[in-house]
DNA sequence: CGCGGCTTTGATGTTCATCAAGTAAAGTGG
DNA sequence: CCACTTTACTTGATGAACATCAAAGCCGCG
């Protein structure tokens, strides 16, 4: 990791409106002065379970996975997050320490704002408080909904939905390079690596996707969508 | 359902401190005047998916289940809630309509506060906003953590953990009467009714619990805890 | 260049869903 | 209150979905 200097002002940040749109100039400066930009390489750990929560994080560039380590050492990925996401929002106000891990899946730029400043803004700016509450609710809803939908599918549906997730939510293209290993896809859908690979190979053989190493091209998106929705 | 008259003041409510502890007299009166107490019988629907969200709910007495209906008409229970719980807190600020159902498992008293009042308080009282955010975070954490832990267990561990949940969280006793059907236990642990029953019968035959109809007595709590944690 | 992690395929076994069938309990309408 | 219907509960048999174990090729990296 590398702490950046000469960082740009929050005022010109593209993600400003997502959360900080309702701040006045004085409040902006508070945030601006109380923040750091930190760069992480692929594979670097950003936060770990048990680590103290003393800042509010959001993703400026890159891609991260949020995951928990289970009993037998197996990881479960809760979500994959992209620029603009608030990767700590869920429980920084209710917990003293992180209950999950965050790791960079590629070169990633994280913006870290001191928690005390965010807390001050919530207390003093009602609009800001409401914005935070809304976003928190949406994040929680998404995780719960996702896991609910996934739990109703079997492996083909889960793999299909992950492929669509990368194409539609992350890369906005039917051709992309997987940012995760096969094992991580398994951790994302709660299946073993072997069966995840078997399913991907199946899609490949059936001509639904074309796959070589990390490179993936979705050929029959309609079919993928049907598989994702019906089982 | 039955709307109650002659309701007591919020000021004397045992659950006051959970959320409304930081309000002044004027704010109290706002909440007090903008609320209704509604009584539901066992099996009555309190809120349904798609219904408009226009109030903030919390449970005064009784027991409810929060659940979603899946593709093949199968319900999945997200949580069972007890008095003092805020049964709408997760997404009333981020959604226009409910995305889940709430149903009474026994005679239940729900306190309904107009959403506009809660919104006003968040904007005008920073302490209140922080309290709401903290509780929201904790509720989301709990649901996510629970589902994570359950997903790592197989059926015996899941059934054991539900029995411990009722004993420890709801009834504070090793002897209790199940407030749910066998099917609902299945919906709570994402297993079929048949296998849920088989597992309960197994515990009964092994002398870990004593069970007759809805009556349950936990005999070997240590064993249940081990089963819940290790499998 | 050799080691460890990733990927792949095959064979086998376990866990759980599904189907079936019957009993018990709980509502429902005359 | 009783006949009737529905829902809950239970056990057994079978099969499907997935985990696990094993083995081998591949690739990147120190």
mmCIF file of C-alpha atoms in Angstrom, chain B residues 47 51-56 92 96 98 112-116:
data_model
loop_
_atom_site.group_PDB
_atom_site.id
_atom_site.type_symbol
_atom_site.label_atom_id
_atom_site.label_comp_id
_atom_site.label_asym_id
_atom_site.label_seq_id
_atom_site.Cartn_x
_atom_site.Cartn_y
_atom_site.Cartn_z
ATOM 1 C CA UNK B 47 -47.118 -6.146 6.176
ATOM 2 C CA UNK B 51 -47.101 -2.645 0.376
ATOM 3 C CA UNK B 52 -46.242 1.013 0.739
ATOM 4 C CA UNK B 53 -43.932 1.959 3.587
ATOM 5 C CA UNK B 54 -45.397 4.897 5.462
ATOM 6 C CA UNK B 55 -44.597 4.080 9.031
ATOM 7 C CA UNK B 56 -41.923 2.921 11.351
ATOM 8 C CA UNK B 92 -37.803 1.928 5.410
ATOM 9 C CA UNK B 96 -40.793 2.900 -1.127
ATOM 10 C CA UNK B 98 -41.759 -3.540 1.571
ATOM 11 C CA UNK B 112 -46.600 2.265 14.396
ATOM 12 C CA UNK B 113 -45.079 5.738 14.127
ATOM 13 C CA UNK B 114 -45.637 7.922 11.067
ATOM 14 C CA UNK B 115 -42.512 7.855 8.939
ATOM 15 C CA UNK B 116 -42.582 11.604 8.368
#
